Structure formats: C-alpha cells, structure tokens
Amino acid sequence: MSNRILVVEDEPRIARLVCDNLEAEGYRTIHAADGPTGLREARTGGIGLILLDVMLPEMDGFEVCKALRKEGVRTPVLFLTARDLPHDRVEGLMAGGDDYLVKPFHLDELLARVHAMLRRAGWADAPAEGRIGIGGGWVDLLTHDAQGVDGVKETLPVKEFGILKLLIEARGAIVSRNDILDHVWGGEADPTPRTVDNFVVRLRRRFEVDPSEPRHLVTVRGIGYRLK
Ligand code: CA
C-alpha cells in the first residue's frame, strides 16, 4: 500500500497544516488546490489515500469522487467537510467516499483516521471489480450492487451498504454497535443500538440461507456483530 496521500484542499492554511503533519508522520503528500487538479492527480495512481475537501473551486469533492469511482479508481477517500449534515454524509457515501471528517477537526483525529484507513488491508486486496461473497450472495464495494440468496440483484440502500462495508473491512473482527452508529449514522438524530439491529435483520434476510440461524452475519452478544 502506497504511503502517498493526495490532499485536495483549496484553503492554503489548512492544506499546509495537513501536509506538514502528514509528512512529519512519514507520509508523502501531493497537494491539489481545486477539483480538476485533484482528479488529474488521483488518476495518476500510486496514491494510498485521498483527503478530499467537499467545497472546492470548479468541481466539488463529491463530483471528484464520483468521477473517480466511475472510472474504476478505488483509492480510499476521506472527505473533509465543513458541514455536518446527515444529507452530506449520505451524499458522500453515494459518491463512493469511505469516511468523513468534519471541519474543524483535531489533527490527532485526522492522523488516526489516516492510519486506520491505510491499515485496512481490504482496500488493497479486494478483487478489481470489488465483489465480495457473503453467505449465499455477494456485494460489490464499488457499485454498491448486491445479490442475495434469492438471486435478485439490486443496489443496496445506503445504511445497509455502510454496515456491510464496515463488517467486511473488519475482516472477521467484532464491530460494535456504537462503531456502526458512528460510521454509518454519524451526526444524525436519535438512532439507537436497536436501529442497527433492525438493519442487520434486513441484511440477514438478503444474505443468509436461514436468517433466523445466521452463519455469516453473526451477533456477538452485548457487543455487536462480526462477519464470518
Ligand atoms: Ca474548501
């Protein structure tokens, strides 16, 4: 996995702060100050992670990400967004983004997210088309399409996809309900751990041969879930 990070950010002060700190951590950085330049740099390959500001001149971060995913570029994207609205999170997920950080962010949190995203071996190891087998079906991490045990192919709803993606990335490790709430629901009002359970029930109906006796989307009592 490349340790080169593309920073697409139009505010020079933030760009410099982020790049300097990433380089101090041993990463190499490339800076782009607008959407089209970011897109061009991202296409060149050899980049391990893209930090993508949402509000950018000429072409916003969502458009850049959408264009990359459409071209089959799977480099993980961490959106830096000034707005913390659920709508933005959903739009970011739909655009093919992988995580979010809301401005103003703490530098420590940014660095922790960057480490974590680069560590997830799943990014690099997934097959080119992004298709991962689950129980009696599969999900495509690139297109969000899935096929369940009934053989029906459809695009997964955003939240179901988000949960599944977290479980896949954990590679068999336990993912807590709180982690799922943080990553998939973010700042949205009023989700409860029970909400997560309801979405997992839906996923089981898709992928488990016997949803009442799940063999793949397994409950870890009192903690969360893991994917076998
Ligand atoms: Ca900006």
XYZ file of C-alpha atoms and ligand atoms in Angstrom, residues 8-11 14 33 53-57 80 82 103, ligand 1:
15
model
C -7.284 18.163 -2.251
C -7.937 21.360 -0.321
C -8.355 24.930 -1.514
C -7.611 26.722 1.752
C -5.403 24.040 6.094
C -5.993 23.215 -4.727
C -12.383 18.661 0.728
C -16.047 18.955 -0.249
C -16.275 22.679 -1.028
C -13.753 23.195 -3.819
C -13.464 25.592 -6.764
C -13.209 16.751 4.761
C -17.304 21.849 6.741
C -14.128 20.654 9.947
Ca -12.864 24.322 0.736
